[in-house]
Short mmCIF file of C-alpha atoms and ligand atoms in Angstrom, two decimals:
data_model
loop_
_atom_site.label_atom_id
_atom_site.label_comp_id
_atom_site.label_asym_id
_atom_site.label_seq_id
_atom_site.Cartn_x
_atom_site.Cartn_y
_atom_site.Cartn_z
CA MET A 18 -134.47 40.75 -77.40
CA CYS A 19 -131.09 39.51 -76.06
CA ARG A 20 -129.16 37.51 -78.62
CA MET A 21 -125.84 35.69 -78.61
CA ASP A 22 -123.80 34.57 -81.62
CA PHE A 23 -121.63 31.51 -81.06
CA ALA A 24 -118.90 30.32 -83.42
CA ALA A 25 -116.80 27.23 -82.75
CA LEU A 26 -113.48 26.96 -84.61
CA THR A 27 -112.74 23.29 -85.08
CA ILE A 28 -111.30 20.68 -87.43
CA PHE A 29 -114.42 18.53 -86.75
CA PRO A 30 -117.43 20.79 -87.46
CA ASP A 31 -119.86 17.85 -87.73
CA ILE A 32 -119.49 17.11 -84.02
CA PHE A 33 -121.55 20.21 -83.19
CA LYS A 34 -124.52 19.72 -85.47
CA ALA A 35 -126.23 16.86 -83.61
CA TYR A 36 -126.10 18.72 -80.32
CA TRP A 37 -127.50 21.91 -81.78
CA GLU A 38 -130.42 20.01 -83.30
CA HIS A 39 -131.86 19.01 -79.91
CA GLY A 40 -133.53 20.43 -76.84
CA ILE A 41 -133.22 23.97 -75.57
CA LEU A 42 -130.34 24.91 -77.89
CA ARG A 43 -132.40 23.93 -80.93
CA ARG A 44 -135.32 26.01 -79.64
CA ALA A 45 -133.05 28.98 -78.87
CA ILE A 46 -131.67 28.85 -82.43
CA ALA A 47 -135.18 28.54 -83.93
CA GLN A 48 -136.33 31.56 -81.88
CA GLY A 49 -133.33 33.61 -83.02
CA ARG A 50 -132.06 34.01 -79.44
CA ILE A 51 -128.74 32.43 -80.38
CA SER A 52 -126.95 31.65 -83.61
CA ALA A 53 -124.40 28.83 -83.75
CA THR A 54 -121.88 28.11 -86.48
CA ALA A 55 -119.04 25.62 -86.67
CA VAL A 56 -116.13 27.09 -88.63
CA ASP A 57 -113.94 24.47 -90.30
CA ILE A 58 -110.32 25.46 -89.69
CA ARG A 59 -109.27 23.28 -92.65
CA ALA A 60 -111.05 25.71 -94.98
CA PHE A 61 -108.36 28.26 -94.05
CA THR A 62 -105.34 26.12 -94.97
CA ALA A 63 -103.22 26.97 -98.01
CA ASP A 64 -101.82 23.52 -98.95
CA ARG A 65 -103.58 20.81 -100.93
CA HIS A 66 -103.61 18.41 -97.95
CA HIS A 67 -105.37 21.00 -95.75
CA THR A 68 -102.78 20.55 -93.01
CA THR A 69 -103.73 21.99 -89.62
CA ASP A 70 -100.96 20.48 -87.44
CA ASP A 71 -97.19 20.13 -87.45
CA ARG A 72 -94.35 18.67 -85.36
CA PRO A 73 -93.29 20.60 -82.25
CA PHE A 74 -90.14 22.70 -82.33
CA GLY A 75 -87.63 21.20 -79.89
CA GLY A 76 -88.82 17.68 -80.59
CA GLY A 77 -91.03 15.48 -78.48
CA CYS A 78 -94.12 13.46 -79.17
CA GLY A 79 -97.45 14.65 -80.53
CA MET A 80 -98.43 17.36 -82.97
CA VAL A 81 -99.29 21.01 -82.49
CA MET A 82 -102.04 22.99 -84.23
CA LYS A 83 -100.42 25.35 -86.72
CA PRO A 84 -101.01 29.07 -86.10
CA GLU A 85 -101.69 30.26 -89.68
CA PRO A 86 -104.99 28.44 -90.42
CA LEU A 87 -106.26 29.15 -86.90
CA ALA A 88 -105.41 32.85 -87.13
CA ALA A 89 -107.03 33.10 -90.58
CA ALA A 90 -110.19 31.31 -89.37
CA LEU A 91 -110.32 33.54 -86.31
CA ARG A 92 -109.86 36.80 -88.23
CA ASP A 93 -112.54 35.77 -90.71
CA THR A 94 -114.94 34.94 -87.87
CA ARG A 95 -114.16 38.21 -86.09
CA ARG A 96 -115.10 40.14 -89.21
CA ARG A 97 -118.52 38.52 -88.92
CA LEU A 98 -118.72 38.84 -85.10
CA PRO A 99 -116.63 41.94 -84.29
CA ARG A 100 -117.81 42.23 -80.67
CA ALA A 101 -117.47 38.56 -79.74
CA VAL A 102 -115.24 37.39 -76.88
CA THR A 103 -112.59 34.93 -78.09
CA VAL A 104 -112.12 31.89 -75.86
CA LEU A 105 -109.50 29.18 -76.16
CA LEU A 106 -110.53 25.86 -74.64
CA THR A 107 -107.57 24.40 -72.79
CA PRO A 108 -107.05 22.33 -69.63
CA GLN A 109 -104.65 25.10 -68.56
CA GLY A 110 -107.33 27.82 -68.54
CA ARG A 111 -109.45 29.31 -65.79
CA VAL A 112 -111.91 26.68 -64.59
CA PHE A 113 -115.34 27.31 -66.10
CA ASP A 114 -118.13 27.64 -63.53
CA GLN A 115 -121.55 29.25 -63.14
CA PRO A 116 -120.23 32.79 -62.37
CA VAL A 117 -118.05 32.66 -65.52
CA ALA A 118 -121.07 31.38 -67.49
CA ALA A 119 -123.12 34.33 -66.18
CA GLN A 120 -120.40 36.82 -67.19
CA LEU A 121 -120.15 35.33 -70.67
CA ALA A 122 -123.95 35.36 -71.08
CA ALA A 123 -123.74 39.17 -71.10
CA ALA A 124 -121.46 39.15 -74.17
CA GLU A 125 -122.82 39.66 -77.69
CA GLY A 126 -120.91 36.73 -79.08
CA LEU A 127 -118.48 33.95 -78.22
CA ILE A 128 -115.83 32.51 -80.51
CA LEU A 129 -114.68 29.18 -79.09
CA ILE A 130 -111.39 27.74 -80.33
CA CYS A 131 -111.18 23.96 -80.05
CA GLY A 132 -107.70 22.51 -79.81
CA ARG A 133 -106.64 18.99 -80.83
CA TYR A 134 -103.39 17.02 -80.54
CA GLU A 135 -101.03 18.66 -77.98
CA GLY A 136 -102.92 21.94 -78.28
CA VAL A 137 -102.45 25.14 -80.27
CA ASP A 138 -99.26 27.08 -81.05
CA GLU A 139 -98.58 29.35 -78.07
CA ARG A 140 -98.46 32.48 -80.25
CA ILE A 141 -102.21 32.14 -80.82
CA SER A 142 -102.93 32.30 -77.08
CA ASP A 143 -100.36 35.07 -76.61
CA THR A 144 -101.92 37.46 -79.09
CA LEU A 145 -105.41 36.53 -80.28
CA ILE A 146 -107.29 35.22 -77.24
CA ASP A 147 -109.39 37.11 -74.66
CA LEU A 148 -109.83 34.22 -72.24
CA GLU A 149 -108.60 30.64 -71.74
CA LEU A 150 -111.16 28.28 -70.24
CA SER A 151 -110.91 24.75 -68.87
CA ILE A 152 -114.00 22.67 -68.09
CA GLY A 153 -112.20 20.75 -65.35
CA ASP A 154 -108.99 19.15 -64.18
CA TYR A 155 -108.80 16.34 -66.72
CA VAL A 156 -107.57 16.15 -70.30
CA LEU A 157 -109.92 15.58 -73.23
CA THR A 158 -108.81 14.59 -76.71
CA GLY A 159 -110.20 17.83 -78.15
CA GLY A 160 -111.88 21.12 -77.27
CA GLU A 161 -115.21 20.37 -79.01
CA LEU A 162 -116.91 18.85 -75.96
CA ALA A 163 -115.60 21.69 -73.81
CA ALA A 164 -116.95 24.27 -76.30
CA LEU A 165 -120.37 22.58 -76.21
CA VAL A 166 -120.34 22.62 -72.40
CA VAL A 167 -119.63 26.36 -72.41
CA MET A 168 -122.25 27.05 -75.09
CA ASP A 169 -124.89 25.03 -73.30
CA ALA A 170 -124.33 26.56 -69.86
CA VAL A 171 -124.15 30.11 -71.28
CA THR A 172 -127.21 29.70 -73.51
CA ARG A 173 -129.53 28.76 -70.66
CA LEU A 174 -128.58 32.02 -68.89
CA ILE A 175 -129.49 34.26 -71.83
CA PRO A 176 -132.74 36.07 -70.92
CA GLY A 177 -135.75 34.48 -72.62
CA VAL A 178 -134.03 31.19 -73.53
CA LEU A 179 -135.61 29.23 -70.66
CA GLY A 180 -139.37 29.44 -70.31
CA GLY A 181 -140.75 30.63 -66.92
CA GLU A 182 -141.18 27.05 -65.71
CA GLU A 183 -137.56 26.21 -66.51
CA SER A 184 -136.13 29.27 -64.74
CA ALA A 185 -132.41 29.08 -64.02
CA ALA A 186 -132.78 31.20 -60.86
CA LYS A 187 -133.09 28.19 -58.54
CA ASP A 188 -130.52 25.99 -60.22
CA SER A 189 -127.51 24.68 -58.36
CA PHE A 190 -124.76 27.31 -58.03
CA GLU A 191 -127.21 30.22 -58.42
CA GLY A 192 -126.67 31.84 -55.03
CA HIS A 193 -124.58 29.58 -52.82
CA LEU A 194 -126.59 26.36 -52.73
CA LEU A 195 -127.02 23.17 -54.67
CA GLU A 196 -130.61 22.81 -55.81
CA HIS A 197 -133.19 20.98 -53.67
CA ALA A 198 -134.28 17.38 -54.39
CA HIS A 199 -136.88 16.71 -57.12
CA TYR A 200 -139.64 14.07 -57.32
CA THR A 201 -142.26 13.23 -59.94
CA ARG A 202 -144.90 10.51 -60.42
CA PRO A 203 -145.39 7.77 -59.29
CA GLN A 204 -146.00 8.70 -55.67
CA VAL A 205 -144.36 5.45 -54.54
CA PHE A 206 -141.43 4.00 -56.52
CA GLU A 207 -140.05 0.59 -55.50
CA GLY A 208 -141.28 1.11 -51.95
CA GLN A 209 -139.93 4.66 -51.64
CA ALA A 210 -142.58 7.33 -51.11
CA VAL A 211 -142.35 10.97 -52.09
CA PRO A 212 -141.91 13.22 -48.98
CA GLU A 213 -145.37 13.93 -47.55
CA VAL A 214 -144.91 17.72 -47.54
CA LEU A 215 -144.72 17.83 -51.35
CA LEU A 216 -148.24 16.41 -51.56
CA SER A 217 -149.64 18.81 -48.95
CA GLY A 218 -150.42 21.74 -51.25
CA ASN A 219 -148.96 24.00 -48.55
CA HIS A 220 -146.65 26.22 -50.59
CA ARG A 221 -144.91 27.81 -47.62
CA ALA A 222 -144.14 24.39 -46.13
CA ILE A 223 -142.94 23.13 -49.54
CA GLU A 224 -140.69 26.18 -49.97
CA ALA A 225 -139.25 25.69 -46.46
CA TRP A 226 -138.64 21.97 -47.15
CA ARG A 227 -136.91 22.77 -50.44
CA ARG A 228 -134.69 25.37 -48.80
CA GLU A 229 -133.78 22.87 -46.09
CA THR A 230 -132.95 20.04 -48.51
CA ALA A 231 -130.88 22.49 -50.58
CA LEU A 232 -128.95 23.55 -47.49
CA THR A 233 -128.53 20.00 -46.19
CA ARG A 234 -127.19 18.60 -49.42
CA THR A 235 -124.88 21.59 -49.84
CA VAL A 236 -123.47 21.00 -46.34
CA LEU A 237 -122.96 17.30 -47.09
CA ARG A 238 -121.75 17.46 -50.69
CA ARG A 239 -120.22 20.91 -51.25
CA PRO A 240 -119.46 22.68 -47.95
CA ASP A 241 -116.97 24.84 -49.87
CA LEU A 242 -119.91 26.67 -51.50
CA LEU A 243 -121.24 27.71 -48.09
CA ALA A 244 -117.85 28.84 -46.85
CA ALA A 245 -117.43 31.11 -49.88
CA ARG A 246 -120.45 33.37 -49.19
CA PRO A 247 -122.17 35.00 -46.20
CA LEU A 248 -125.36 33.13 -45.23
CA CYS A 249 -128.66 34.85 -44.42
CA ALA A 250 -130.10 34.60 -40.88
CA GLU A 251 -132.76 32.12 -42.07
CA ASP A 252 -130.12 29.77 -43.50
CA ILE A 253 -128.05 29.97 -40.32
CA ALA A 254 -131.15 29.14 -38.26
CA THR A 255 -131.84 26.12 -40.51
CA LEU A 256 -128.24 24.93 -40.19
CA ARG A 257 -128.37 25.35 -36.40
CA GLU A 258 -131.58 23.30 -36.29
CA LEU A 259 -129.88 20.65 -38.47
CA ALA A 260 -126.83 20.60 -36.20
CA GLU A 261 -129.08 20.22 -33.14
CA ARG A 262 -130.92 17.32 -34.77
CA ILE A 263 -127.60 15.60 -35.53
CA GLU A 264 -126.45 16.29 -31.97
CA ARG A 265 -129.65 14.67 -30.62
CA ILE A 266 -129.06 11.56 -32.81
CA ILE A 267 -125.48 11.27 -31.54
CA GLU A 268 -126.63 11.79 -27.94
CA ALA A 269 -129.32 9.10 -28.33
CA GLN A 270 -126.70 6.68 -29.67
CA HIS A 271 -124.43 7.61 -26.80
CA GLN A 272 -127.21 6.87 -24.30
CA ARG A 273 -127.51 3.41 -25.89
CA GLY A 274 -123.82 2.87 -25.22
CA VAL A 275 -122.73 3.49 -28.82
CA GLY A 276 -119.93 5.99 -29.27
CA PRO A 277 -116.24 6.52 -29.72
CA LEU A 278 -115.43 5.19 -26.23
CA SER A 279 -117.38 2.00 -26.80
CA GLY A 280 -115.65 1.43 -30.19
CA GLY A 281 -118.90 1.89 -32.16
CA GLN A 282 -120.35 -1.42 -30.89
N1 LIG B 302 -101.15 18.94 -74.14
C1 LIG B 302 -102.21 19.70 -73.56
C2 LIG B 302 -101.92 19.95 -72.09
O1 LIG B 302 -101.34 19.07 -71.46
O2 LIG B 302 -102.29 21.00 -71.56
C3 LIG B 302 -103.53 18.97 -73.69
C4 LIG B 302 -104.03 18.94 -75.08
S1 LIG B 302 -105.56 18.13 -75.25
C5 LIG B 302 -105.07 16.48 -75.58
C6 LIG B 302 -106.17 18.65 -76.78
C7 LIG B 302 -107.18 19.77 -76.72
O3 LIG B 302 -108.32 19.36 -76.01
C8 LIG B 302 -106.74 21.04 -76.03
O4 LIG B 302 -106.01 21.87 -76.90
C9 LIG B 302 -108.04 21.68 -75.63
O5 LIG B 302 -108.61 22.44 -76.68
C10 LIG B 302 -108.92 20.47 -75.37
N2 LIG B 302 -109.06 20.16 -73.94
C11 LIG B 302 -108.57 19.07 -73.31
N3 LIG B 302 -108.90 19.06 -72.02
C12 LIG B 302 -109.64 20.17 -71.80
C13 LIG B 302 -110.26 20.73 -70.66
N4 LIG B 302 -110.19 20.15 -69.46
N5 LIG B 302 -110.94 21.89 -70.81
C14 LIG B 302 -111.00 22.51 -72.01
N6 LIG B 302 -110.42 22.02 -73.13
C15 LIG B 302 -109.75 20.88 -73.03
#
């Protein structure tokens, strides 16, 4: 059985507990497919105030996380998880995405270091880190949310964590497409009906419709995903059909006298 050990190094260990007690992560922990521990960096301080931060050399505002407690917490955790990959959460890291999640899911363990204040002393990243990860181009107050994002996305890719019905294989970003649209009961909601094909019981037609909605929404919302990978002949045929349909709509509007030359009137 595949298993992953997660450890988050943080000055706020309680933040993690509520998340781990719910949903798929809770089930994965109960089944022994993952273990998750929050390591309190303060437990590795040597002074009676349990200080984890200090003023920056060179002056300036804000505080910096001191290297000694972090290094001690990390070395202690590595003794427990010797084969784990050590990740520093930072807005300056490589942007975390589904391919990175898939790579990390193959590791035996992940140690996630959560910064606070202005971040961690640079000597930690220089010497003790395997990978720096950012969850996006914005700045959070701390790395705990980012660590949970990484843990969550990685956990669902560990074989056996998702049941057959929850398979990750068709999720957005698996392959090059966003996932197709979803509908559930009721059949009509506030005057909007579920697409007829989904009620047809015709599995081939449903599969074709799903593929088409996945392609269409990827074209409209994230064309960069399509540009990044070669498309199969079937996808190209679907896109051509879509382009022809759009062309026919434009042509029909043009016939009615609507178009760029008529100023859209
Ligand atoms: N001064 C830092 C900078 O400008 O790069 C930002 C520090 S931020 C206020 C405090 C901590 O939050 C960081 O050390 C990091 O652990 C975490 N953090 C903030 N934004 C993040 C992001 N986009 N991805 C991952 N971690 C983030």
